[in-house]
Coordinates of C-alpha atoms in Angstrom, one line a residue:
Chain A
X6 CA 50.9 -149.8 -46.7
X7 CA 49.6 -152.2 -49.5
X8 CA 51.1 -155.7 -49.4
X9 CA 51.2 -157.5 -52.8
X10 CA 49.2 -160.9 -53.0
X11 CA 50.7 -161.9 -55.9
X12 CA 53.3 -165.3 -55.1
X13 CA 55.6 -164.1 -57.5
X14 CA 56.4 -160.9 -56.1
X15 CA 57.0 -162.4 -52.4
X16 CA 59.2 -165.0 -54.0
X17 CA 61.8 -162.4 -56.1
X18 CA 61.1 -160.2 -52.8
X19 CA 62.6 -163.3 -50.9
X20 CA 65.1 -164.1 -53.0
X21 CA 66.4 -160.2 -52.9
X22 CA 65.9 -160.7 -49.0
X23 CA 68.3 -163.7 -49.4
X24 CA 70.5 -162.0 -51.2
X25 CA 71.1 -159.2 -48.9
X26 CA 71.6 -161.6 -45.8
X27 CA 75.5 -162.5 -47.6
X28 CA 75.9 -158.7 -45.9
X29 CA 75.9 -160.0 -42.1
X30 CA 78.0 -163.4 -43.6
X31 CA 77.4 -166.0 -45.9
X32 CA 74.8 -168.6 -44.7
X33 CA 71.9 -171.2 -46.1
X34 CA 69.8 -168.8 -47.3
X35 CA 72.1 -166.8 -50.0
X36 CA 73.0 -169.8 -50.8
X37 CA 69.9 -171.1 -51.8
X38 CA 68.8 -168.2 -54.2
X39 CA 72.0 -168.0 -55.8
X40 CA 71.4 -171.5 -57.1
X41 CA 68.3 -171.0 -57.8
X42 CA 69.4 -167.8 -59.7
X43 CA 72.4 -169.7 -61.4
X44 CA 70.1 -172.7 -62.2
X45 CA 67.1 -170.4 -63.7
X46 CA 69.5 -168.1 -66.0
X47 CA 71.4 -171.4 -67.3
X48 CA 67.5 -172.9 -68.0
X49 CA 66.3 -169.8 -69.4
X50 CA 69.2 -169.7 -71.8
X51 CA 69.6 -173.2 -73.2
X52 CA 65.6 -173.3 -73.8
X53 CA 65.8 -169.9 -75.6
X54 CA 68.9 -171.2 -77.7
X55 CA 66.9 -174.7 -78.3
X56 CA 63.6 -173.0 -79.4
X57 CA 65.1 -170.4 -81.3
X58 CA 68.4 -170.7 -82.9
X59 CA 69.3 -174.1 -83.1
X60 CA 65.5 -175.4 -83.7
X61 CA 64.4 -172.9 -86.5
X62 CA 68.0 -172.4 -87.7
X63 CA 69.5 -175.5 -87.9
X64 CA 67.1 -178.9 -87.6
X65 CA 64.3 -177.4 -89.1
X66 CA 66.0 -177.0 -92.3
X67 CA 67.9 -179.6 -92.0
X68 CA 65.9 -182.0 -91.3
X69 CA 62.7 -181.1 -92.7
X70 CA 63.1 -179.1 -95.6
X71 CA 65.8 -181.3 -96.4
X72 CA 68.8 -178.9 -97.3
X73 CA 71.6 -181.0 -96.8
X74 CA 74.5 -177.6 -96.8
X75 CA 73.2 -177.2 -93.1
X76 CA 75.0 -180.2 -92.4
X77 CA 78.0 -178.6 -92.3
X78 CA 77.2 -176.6 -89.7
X79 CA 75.3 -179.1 -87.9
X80 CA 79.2 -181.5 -88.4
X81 CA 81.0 -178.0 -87.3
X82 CA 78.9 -177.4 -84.0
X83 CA 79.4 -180.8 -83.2
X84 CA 83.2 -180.7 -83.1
X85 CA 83.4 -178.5 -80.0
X86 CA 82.1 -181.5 -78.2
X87 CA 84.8 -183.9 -79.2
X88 CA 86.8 -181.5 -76.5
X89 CA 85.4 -184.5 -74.0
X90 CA 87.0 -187.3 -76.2
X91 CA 91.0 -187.6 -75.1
X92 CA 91.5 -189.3 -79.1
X93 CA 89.8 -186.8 -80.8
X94 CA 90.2 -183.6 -78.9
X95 CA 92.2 -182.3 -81.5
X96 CA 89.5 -182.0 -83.6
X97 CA 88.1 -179.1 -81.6
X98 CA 90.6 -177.0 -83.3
X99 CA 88.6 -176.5 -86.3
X100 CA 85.5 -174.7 -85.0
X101 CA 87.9 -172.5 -83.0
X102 CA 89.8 -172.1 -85.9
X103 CA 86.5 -170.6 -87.4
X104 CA 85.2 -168.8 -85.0
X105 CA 88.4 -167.0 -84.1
X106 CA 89.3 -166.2 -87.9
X107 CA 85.4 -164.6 -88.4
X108 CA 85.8 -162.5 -84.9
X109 CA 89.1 -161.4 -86.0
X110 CA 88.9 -160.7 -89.6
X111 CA 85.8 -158.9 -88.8
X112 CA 86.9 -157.0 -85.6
X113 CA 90.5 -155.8 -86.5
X114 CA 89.4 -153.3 -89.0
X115 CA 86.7 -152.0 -87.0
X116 CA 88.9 -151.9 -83.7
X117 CA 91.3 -150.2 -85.8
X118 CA 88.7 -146.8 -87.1
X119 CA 86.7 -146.7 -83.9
X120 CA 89.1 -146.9 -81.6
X121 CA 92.5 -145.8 -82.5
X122 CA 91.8 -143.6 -85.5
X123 CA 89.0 -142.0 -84.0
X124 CA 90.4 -141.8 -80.9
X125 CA 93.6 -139.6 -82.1
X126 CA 91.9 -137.6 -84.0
X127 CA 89.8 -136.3 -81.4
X128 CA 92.9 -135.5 -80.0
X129 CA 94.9 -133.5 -82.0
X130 CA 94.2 -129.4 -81.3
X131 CA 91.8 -128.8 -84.5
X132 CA 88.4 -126.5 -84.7
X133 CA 86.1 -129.2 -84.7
X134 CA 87.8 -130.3 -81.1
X135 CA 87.8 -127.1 -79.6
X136 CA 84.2 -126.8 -80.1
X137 CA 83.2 -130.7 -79.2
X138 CA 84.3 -130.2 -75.7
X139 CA 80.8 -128.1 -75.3
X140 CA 82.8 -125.8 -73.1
X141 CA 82.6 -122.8 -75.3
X142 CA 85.2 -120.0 -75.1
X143 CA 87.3 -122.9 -72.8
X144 CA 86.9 -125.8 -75.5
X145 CA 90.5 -124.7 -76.5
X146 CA 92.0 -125.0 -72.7
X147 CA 90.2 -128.5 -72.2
X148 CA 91.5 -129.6 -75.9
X149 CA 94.8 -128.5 -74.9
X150 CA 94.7 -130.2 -70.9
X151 CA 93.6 -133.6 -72.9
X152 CA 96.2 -133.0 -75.5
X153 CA 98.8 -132.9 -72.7
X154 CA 97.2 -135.5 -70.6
X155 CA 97.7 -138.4 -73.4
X156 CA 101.0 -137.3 -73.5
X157 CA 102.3 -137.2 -70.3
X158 CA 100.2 -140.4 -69.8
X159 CA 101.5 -142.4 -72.1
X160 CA 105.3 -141.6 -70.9
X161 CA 104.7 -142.9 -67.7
X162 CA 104.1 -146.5 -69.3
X163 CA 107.3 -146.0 -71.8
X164 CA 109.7 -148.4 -69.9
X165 CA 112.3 -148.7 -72.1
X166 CA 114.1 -145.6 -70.6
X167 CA 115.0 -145.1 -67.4
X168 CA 111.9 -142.0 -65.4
X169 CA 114.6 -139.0 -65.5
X170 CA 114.9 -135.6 -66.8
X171 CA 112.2 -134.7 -69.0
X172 CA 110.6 -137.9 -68.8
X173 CA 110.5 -138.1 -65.0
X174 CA 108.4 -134.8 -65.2
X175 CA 106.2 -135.8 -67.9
X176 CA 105.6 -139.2 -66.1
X177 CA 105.0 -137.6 -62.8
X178 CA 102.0 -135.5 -64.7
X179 CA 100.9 -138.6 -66.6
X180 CA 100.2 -140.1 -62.9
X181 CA 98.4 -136.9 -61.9
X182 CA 96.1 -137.7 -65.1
X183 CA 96.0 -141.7 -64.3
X184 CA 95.0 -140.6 -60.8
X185 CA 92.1 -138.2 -61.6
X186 CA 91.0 -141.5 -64.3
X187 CA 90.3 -143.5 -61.7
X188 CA 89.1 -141.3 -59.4
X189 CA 86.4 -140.8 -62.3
X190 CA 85.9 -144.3 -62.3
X191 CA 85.9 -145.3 -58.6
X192 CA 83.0 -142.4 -58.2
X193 CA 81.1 -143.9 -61.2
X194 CA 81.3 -147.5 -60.0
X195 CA 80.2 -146.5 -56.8
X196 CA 77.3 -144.6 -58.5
X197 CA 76.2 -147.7 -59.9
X198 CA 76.4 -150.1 -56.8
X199 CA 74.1 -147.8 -55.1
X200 CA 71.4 -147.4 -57.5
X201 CA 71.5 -151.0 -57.7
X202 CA 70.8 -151.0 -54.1
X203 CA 68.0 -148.2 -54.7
X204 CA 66.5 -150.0 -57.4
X205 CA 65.8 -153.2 -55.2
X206 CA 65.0 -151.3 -52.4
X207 CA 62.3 -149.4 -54.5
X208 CA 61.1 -152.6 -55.7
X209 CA 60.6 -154.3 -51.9
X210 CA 59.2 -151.1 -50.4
X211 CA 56.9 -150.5 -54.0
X212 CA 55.8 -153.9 -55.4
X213 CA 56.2 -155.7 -52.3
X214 CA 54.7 -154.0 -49.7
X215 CA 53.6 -151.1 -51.1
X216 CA 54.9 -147.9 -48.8
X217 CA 56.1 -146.1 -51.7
X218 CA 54.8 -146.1 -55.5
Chain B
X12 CA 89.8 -149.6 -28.2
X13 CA 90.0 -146.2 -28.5
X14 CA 88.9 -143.6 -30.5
X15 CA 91.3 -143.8 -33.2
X16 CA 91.1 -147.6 -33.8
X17 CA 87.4 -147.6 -33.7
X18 CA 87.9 -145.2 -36.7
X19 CA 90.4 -147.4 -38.7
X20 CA 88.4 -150.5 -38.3
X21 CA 84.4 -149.6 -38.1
X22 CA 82.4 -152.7 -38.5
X23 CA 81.7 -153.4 -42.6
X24 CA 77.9 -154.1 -41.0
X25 CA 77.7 -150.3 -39.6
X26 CA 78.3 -148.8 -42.8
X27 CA 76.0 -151.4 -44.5
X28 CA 73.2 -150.4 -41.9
X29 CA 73.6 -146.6 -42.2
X30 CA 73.8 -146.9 -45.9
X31 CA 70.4 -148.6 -45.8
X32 CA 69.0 -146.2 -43.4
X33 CA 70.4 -143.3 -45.6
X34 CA 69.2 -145.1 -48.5
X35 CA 65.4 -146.1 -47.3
X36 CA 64.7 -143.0 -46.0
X37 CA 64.1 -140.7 -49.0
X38 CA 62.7 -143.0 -50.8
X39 CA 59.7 -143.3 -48.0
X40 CA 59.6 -139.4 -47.4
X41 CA 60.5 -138.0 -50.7
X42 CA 62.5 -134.8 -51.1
X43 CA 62.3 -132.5 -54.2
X44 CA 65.8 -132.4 -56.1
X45 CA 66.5 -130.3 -59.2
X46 CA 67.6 -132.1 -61.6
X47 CA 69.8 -130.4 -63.7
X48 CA 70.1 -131.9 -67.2
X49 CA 73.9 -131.8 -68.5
X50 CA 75.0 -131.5 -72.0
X51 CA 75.6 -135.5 -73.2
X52 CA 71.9 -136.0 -72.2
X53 CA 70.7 -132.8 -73.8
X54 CA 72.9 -133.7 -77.0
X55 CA 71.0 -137.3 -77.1
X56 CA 67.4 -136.0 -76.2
X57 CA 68.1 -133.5 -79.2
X58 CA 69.3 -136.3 -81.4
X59 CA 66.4 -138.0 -80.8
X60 CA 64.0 -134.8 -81.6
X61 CA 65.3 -133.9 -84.8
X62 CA 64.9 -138.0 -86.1
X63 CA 63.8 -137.4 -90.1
X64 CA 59.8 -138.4 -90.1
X65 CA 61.3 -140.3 -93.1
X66 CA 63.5 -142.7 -90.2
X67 CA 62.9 -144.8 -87.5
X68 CA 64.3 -144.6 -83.6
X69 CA 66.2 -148.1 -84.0
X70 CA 66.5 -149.0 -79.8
X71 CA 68.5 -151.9 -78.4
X72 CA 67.8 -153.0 -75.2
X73 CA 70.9 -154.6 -73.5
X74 CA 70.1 -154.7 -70.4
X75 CA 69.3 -157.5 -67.5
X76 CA 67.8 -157.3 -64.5
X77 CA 71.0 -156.6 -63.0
X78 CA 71.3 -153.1 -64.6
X79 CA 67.4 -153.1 -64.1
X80 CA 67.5 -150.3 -61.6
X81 CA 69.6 -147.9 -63.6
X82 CA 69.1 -148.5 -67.6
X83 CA 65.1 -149.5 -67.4
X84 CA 64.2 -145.7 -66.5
X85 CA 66.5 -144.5 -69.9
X86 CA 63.9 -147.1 -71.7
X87 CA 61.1 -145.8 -70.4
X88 CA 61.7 -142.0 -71.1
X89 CA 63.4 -142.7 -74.5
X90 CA 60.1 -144.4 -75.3
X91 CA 57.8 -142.1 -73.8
X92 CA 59.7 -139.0 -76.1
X93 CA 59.6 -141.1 -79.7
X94 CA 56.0 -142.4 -79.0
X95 CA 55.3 -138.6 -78.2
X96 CA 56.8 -137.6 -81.2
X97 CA 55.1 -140.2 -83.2
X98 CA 58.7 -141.0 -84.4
X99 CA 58.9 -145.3 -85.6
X100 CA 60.7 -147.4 -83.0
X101 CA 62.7 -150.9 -83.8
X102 CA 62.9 -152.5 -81.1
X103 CA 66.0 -155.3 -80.4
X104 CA 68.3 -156.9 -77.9
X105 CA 71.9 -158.4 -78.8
X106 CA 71.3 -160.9 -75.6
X107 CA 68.6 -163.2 -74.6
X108 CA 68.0 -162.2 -70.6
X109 CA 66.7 -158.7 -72.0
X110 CA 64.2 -159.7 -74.2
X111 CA 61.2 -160.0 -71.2
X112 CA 62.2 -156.4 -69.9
X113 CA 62.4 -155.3 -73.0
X114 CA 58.8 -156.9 -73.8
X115 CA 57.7 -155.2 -70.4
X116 CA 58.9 -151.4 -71.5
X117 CA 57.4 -151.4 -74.5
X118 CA 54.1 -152.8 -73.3
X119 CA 54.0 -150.5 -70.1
X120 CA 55.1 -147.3 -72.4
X121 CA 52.4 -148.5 -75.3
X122 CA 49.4 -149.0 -72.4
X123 CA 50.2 -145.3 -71.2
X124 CA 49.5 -143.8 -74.7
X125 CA 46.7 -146.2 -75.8
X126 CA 45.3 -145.2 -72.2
X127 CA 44.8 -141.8 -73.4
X128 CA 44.5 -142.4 -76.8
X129 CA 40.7 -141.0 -78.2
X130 CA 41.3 -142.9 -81.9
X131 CA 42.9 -145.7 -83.7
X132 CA 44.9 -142.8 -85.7
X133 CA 45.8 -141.4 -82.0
X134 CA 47.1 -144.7 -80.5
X135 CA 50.4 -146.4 -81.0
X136 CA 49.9 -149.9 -83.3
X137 CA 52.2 -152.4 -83.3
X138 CA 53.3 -152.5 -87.0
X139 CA 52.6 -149.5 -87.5
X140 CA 54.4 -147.6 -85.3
X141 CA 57.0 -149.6 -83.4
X142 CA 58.4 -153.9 -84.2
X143 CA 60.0 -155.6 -81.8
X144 CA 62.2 -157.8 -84.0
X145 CA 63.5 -159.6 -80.8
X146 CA 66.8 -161.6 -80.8
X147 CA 69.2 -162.7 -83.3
X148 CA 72.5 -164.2 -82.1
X149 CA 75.8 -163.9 -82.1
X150 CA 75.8 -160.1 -82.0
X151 CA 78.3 -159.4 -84.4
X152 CA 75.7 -161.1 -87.3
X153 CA 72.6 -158.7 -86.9
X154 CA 75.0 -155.8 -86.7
X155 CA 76.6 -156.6 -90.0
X156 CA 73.5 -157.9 -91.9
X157 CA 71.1 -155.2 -91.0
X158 CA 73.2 -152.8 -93.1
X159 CA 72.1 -154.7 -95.8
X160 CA 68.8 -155.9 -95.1
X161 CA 66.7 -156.1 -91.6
X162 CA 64.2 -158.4 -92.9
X163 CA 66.5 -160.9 -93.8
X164 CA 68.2 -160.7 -90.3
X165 CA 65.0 -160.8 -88.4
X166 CA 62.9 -162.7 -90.9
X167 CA 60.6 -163.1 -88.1
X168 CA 59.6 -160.5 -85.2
X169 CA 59.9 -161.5 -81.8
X170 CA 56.1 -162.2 -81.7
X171 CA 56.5 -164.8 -84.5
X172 CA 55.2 -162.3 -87.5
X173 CA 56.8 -162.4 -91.1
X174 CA 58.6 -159.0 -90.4
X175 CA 58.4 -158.2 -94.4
X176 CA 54.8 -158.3 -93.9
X177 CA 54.5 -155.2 -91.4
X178 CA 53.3 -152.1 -92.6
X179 CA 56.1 -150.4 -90.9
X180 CA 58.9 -152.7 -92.9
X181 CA 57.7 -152.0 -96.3
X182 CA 59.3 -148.4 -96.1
X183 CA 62.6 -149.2 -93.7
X184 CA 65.1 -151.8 -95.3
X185 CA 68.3 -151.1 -93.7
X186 CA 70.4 -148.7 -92.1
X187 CA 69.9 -145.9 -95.0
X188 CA 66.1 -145.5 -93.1
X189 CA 67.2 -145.2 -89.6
X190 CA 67.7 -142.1 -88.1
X191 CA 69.5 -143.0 -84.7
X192 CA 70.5 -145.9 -82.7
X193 CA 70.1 -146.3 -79.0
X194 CA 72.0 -148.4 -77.3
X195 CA 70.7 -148.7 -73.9
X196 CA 73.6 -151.3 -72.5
X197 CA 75.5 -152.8 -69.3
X198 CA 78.3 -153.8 -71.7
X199 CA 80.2 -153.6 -74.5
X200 CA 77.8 -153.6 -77.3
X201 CA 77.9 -149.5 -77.7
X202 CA 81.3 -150.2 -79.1
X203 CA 80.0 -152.6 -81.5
X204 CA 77.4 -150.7 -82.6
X205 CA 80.4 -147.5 -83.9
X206 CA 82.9 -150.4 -84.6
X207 CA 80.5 -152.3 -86.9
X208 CA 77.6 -150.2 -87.8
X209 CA 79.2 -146.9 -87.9
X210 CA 81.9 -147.1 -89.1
X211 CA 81.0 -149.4 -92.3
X212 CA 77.1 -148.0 -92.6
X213 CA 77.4 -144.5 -91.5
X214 CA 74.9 -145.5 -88.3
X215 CA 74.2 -142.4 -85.7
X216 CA 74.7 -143.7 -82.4
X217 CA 73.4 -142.9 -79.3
X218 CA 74.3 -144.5 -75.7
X219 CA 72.2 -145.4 -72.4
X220 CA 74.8 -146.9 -70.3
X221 CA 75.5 -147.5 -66.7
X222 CA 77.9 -145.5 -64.4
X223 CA 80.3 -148.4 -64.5
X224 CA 80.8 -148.1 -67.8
X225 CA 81.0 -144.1 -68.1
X226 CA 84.9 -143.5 -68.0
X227 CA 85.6 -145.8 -70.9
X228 CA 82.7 -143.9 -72.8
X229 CA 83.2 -140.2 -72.6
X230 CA 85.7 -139.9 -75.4
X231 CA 83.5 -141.6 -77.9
X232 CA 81.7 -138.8 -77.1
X233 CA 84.0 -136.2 -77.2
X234 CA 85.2 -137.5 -80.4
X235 CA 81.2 -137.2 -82.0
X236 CA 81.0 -140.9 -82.5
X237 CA 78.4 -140.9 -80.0
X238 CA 75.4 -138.5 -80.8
X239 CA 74.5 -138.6 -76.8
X240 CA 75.2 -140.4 -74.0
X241 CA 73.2 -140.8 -70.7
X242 CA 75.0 -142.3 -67.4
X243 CA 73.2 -144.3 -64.9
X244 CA 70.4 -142.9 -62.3
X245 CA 71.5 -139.7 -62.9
X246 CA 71.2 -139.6 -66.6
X247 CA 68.3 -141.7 -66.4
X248 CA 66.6 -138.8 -64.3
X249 CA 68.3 -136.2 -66.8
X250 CA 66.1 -137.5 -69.7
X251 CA 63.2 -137.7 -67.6
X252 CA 63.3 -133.9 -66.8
X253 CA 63.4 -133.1 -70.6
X254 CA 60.5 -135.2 -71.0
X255 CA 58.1 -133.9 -68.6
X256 CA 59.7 -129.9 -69.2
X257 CA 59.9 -129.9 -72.9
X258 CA 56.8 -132.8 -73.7
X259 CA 54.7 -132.4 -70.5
X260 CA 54.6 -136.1 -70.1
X261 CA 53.8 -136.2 -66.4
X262 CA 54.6 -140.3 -65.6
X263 CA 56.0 -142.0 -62.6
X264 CA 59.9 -140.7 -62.7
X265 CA 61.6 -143.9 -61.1
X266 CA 65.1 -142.0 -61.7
X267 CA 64.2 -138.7 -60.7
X268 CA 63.0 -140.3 -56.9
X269 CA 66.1 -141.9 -56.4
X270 CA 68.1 -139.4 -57.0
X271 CA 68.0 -138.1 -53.1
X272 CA 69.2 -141.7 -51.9
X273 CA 72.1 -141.9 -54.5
X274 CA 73.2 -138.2 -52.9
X275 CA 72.8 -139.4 -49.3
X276 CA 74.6 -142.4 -49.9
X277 CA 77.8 -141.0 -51.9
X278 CA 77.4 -138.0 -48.8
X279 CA 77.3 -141.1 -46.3
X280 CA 80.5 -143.2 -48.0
X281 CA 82.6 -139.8 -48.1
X282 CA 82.5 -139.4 -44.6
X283 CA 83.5 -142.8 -44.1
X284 CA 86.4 -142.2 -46.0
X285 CA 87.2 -139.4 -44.7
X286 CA 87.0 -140.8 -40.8
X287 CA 88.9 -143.5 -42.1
X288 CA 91.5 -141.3 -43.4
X289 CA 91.8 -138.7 -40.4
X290 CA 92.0 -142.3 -38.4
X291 CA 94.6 -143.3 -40.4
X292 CA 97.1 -140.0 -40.3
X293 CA 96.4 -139.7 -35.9
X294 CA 98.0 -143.7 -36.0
X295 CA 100.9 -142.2 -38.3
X296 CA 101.7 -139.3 -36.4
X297 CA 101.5 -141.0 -33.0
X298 CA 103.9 -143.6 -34.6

């Protein structure tokens, strides 16, 4: 056992400590660090954005190398605060306006390829998804089980006709599919909860007070 | 209260304690556990071995310490196997809270090969041999203008340097010289990366990502438009068994330890659902 000396490893190993107490029920103490976690994310970020976007991006040549086109964005950016102005909240339309036209122009297309394109042609029964399933001589079983799965899935939300006959069957396998999905999921989120808790824990028994490495 | 109710309603503090117990325990006497390295990890670590010596190893770190515990270990192997290799790394985050651990990877990964380095031409330079170009928001921008030109995204590294003036810059302009992308991400921005770079540039990309995020992942790898994927601890420790078995890199293996807690813990929360359960059908059937 090898107990850091350093101050800033008992204080994150407090904070964690502080943390864990919400466990037995919420009191002081969690309470405290996550303020102090709130209030040193929100401090980190608005220096970072100060010092290096709107500083070197925006005032600097603005204001000292003197081109004036930055004014634009300087008149822009300032709209969104008119939001706090009853008269002129109106106004806040326009960077929204812009913002929302570049995301969308910019991410429709792209949704588009990547994810519906893409997405049905790895699909369809072809060669080249038999052997991406890395499942050799069974590529063609799990191409076909997937091929049926979308199927059957998507029936199940197809409301504009009533579950019966061959939908009712199809829609009853679609569920079989939805249920194994988030099974998948569930498993995988719990996964990542406990190495969340494993990677504190290694840091309070390593850093901290040094049982393990 | 009997049996039956005791089951139904154990204490949420009892299964927090015996988790921790379960949790603490191998990680204080540490078991061995194969690791047994699955084909998305396999399909990344090969992407990353057959890199062109003409390309760099472009690696964006998107992750805080919230997803510390399970994306820092992809970092550190990823790094350890392109450093190896002597393959050129780009280093870059899409957010800000990433930029220290990122710092910290980089500098931890660089000390352990200039530790053992015996010449200049043996160690690992910055400029030379990896940038860290830093943080350029929103994410959408650096994506976009990269495929055009990476100097005049990151005009400046993250240590303040004129990028255009590293030696490693004078060969790599844009996407055309870099041979894979890792995304090593809590979020969304693997998508971006095949939305934006992929599909307009023709950017290989490869994914670090955690568990959470592995069911809406898997079928951009099934579909090829990921060349690899790693998922949480498990991948994390995946990659680290290539690394030592195929590079004989013999480091700390942060994943690879854990890996007996995260089996005693999912062993632990199955039988509490399963008590639970068998609670649940007695109270039926007595109904």
């Amino acid at each position: 056992m090898n107990i850091s000396l350093d101050p800033w490893v008992w204080i994150s190993a407090l904070l964690s400590l502080a943390i864990f107490s919400f466990l037995y029920k919420d009191n002081p103490f969690y309470k405290f660090a996550e303020h102090v976690f709130v209030g040193a994310a929100n401090g980190y970020a608005v220096t970072f954005y100060w010092h290096n976007i709107l500083v070197p991006s925006l005032f600097d040549p603005l204001f000292r190398q003197g081109k004036l086109i930055y004014i634009l964005s300087l008149i822009i950016g300032v709209l969104y605060f008119t939001r706090f102005i009853p008269r002129l909240s109106w106004l806040v339309r326009i960077p929204i306006g812009i913002t929302i036209g570049y995301y969308t122009g910019a991410s429709i297309p792209a949704t588009i390829q990547a994810n519906i394109i893409k997405q049905i042609q790895g699909t369809i029964l072809t060669k080249e998804n038999f052997l991406a399933w890395h499942a050799g001589n069974t590529g063609i079983l799990w191409s076909i089980i997937l091929f049926i799965g979308v199927l059957c899935t998507l029936s199940y939300f197809y409301f504009s006709k009533e579950h019966k006959g061959l939908l009712k069957i199809s829609s009853r396998i679609g569920i079989i599919f939805i249920m194994v999905g988030f099974g998948a999921a569930f498993g995988y989120t719990v996964m990542a909860r406990v190495s969340l808790l494993i990677g504190r824990l290694q840091y309070l028994l390593g850093p901290w007070l040094g049982i393990i490495k | 209260m009997n049996l039956v109710d005791l089951m139904l309603k154990i204490d949420r503090r009892i299964i927090y304690l015996v988790l921790a117990v379960v949790v603490i325990l191998p990680l204080i006497i540490p078991s061995v556990q194969h690791v047994r390295v699955m084909p998305p990890v396999e399909k990344l670590y090969n992407a990353v071995d057959t890199i062109p010596v003409d390309k760099v190893l472009m690696i964006d770190f998107d992750y805080d310490p919230q997803t510390q515990p399970e994306l820092e270990p992809m970092a550190l192997a990823i790094l350890r196997h392109a450093f190896k290799k002597r393959i050129k790394v780009l280093a870059l985050s899409l957010y800000v809270q990433p930029l220290g651990l990122a710092k910290a990877a980089l500098d931890q990964v660089v000390g352990e090969f200039n530790a053992e380095a015996k010449s200049r031409a043996d160690s690992i330079i910055y400029g030379r041999d990896y940038i860290f170009l830093g943080w350029q928001p929103p994410p959408l921008v650096p994506i976009l203008g990269m495929g055009e030109s990476i100097t005049n995204v990151y005009k400046k590294d993250y240590y303040g340097n004129q990028t255009d003036t590293l030696p490693l810059m004078k060969r790599v302009k844009n996407y055309n010289q870099v041979g894979l992308l890792i995304c090593i991400s809590s979020g969304d921005p693997p998508l971006w990366w095949v939305g934006y770079a992929q599909n307009r540039f023709g950017l290989k990309v490869g994914v670090g990502c955690t568990a959470v995020s592995a069911s809406d992942y898997y079928p951009y790898l099934q579909t090829g438009q990921f060349s690899g994927l790693m998922v949480g601890m498990k991948g994390a420790a995946e990659y680290e068994e290539l690394v030592e078995t195929r590079l004989a890199i013999y480091k700390h293996r942060k994943a690879s330890t854990a890996l007996p807690s995260l089996t005693y813990a999912h062993l632990v929360m199955m039988i509490f659902i399963i008590i639970g359960n068998i609670g649940y059908f007695i109270k039926r059937r007595k109904k």
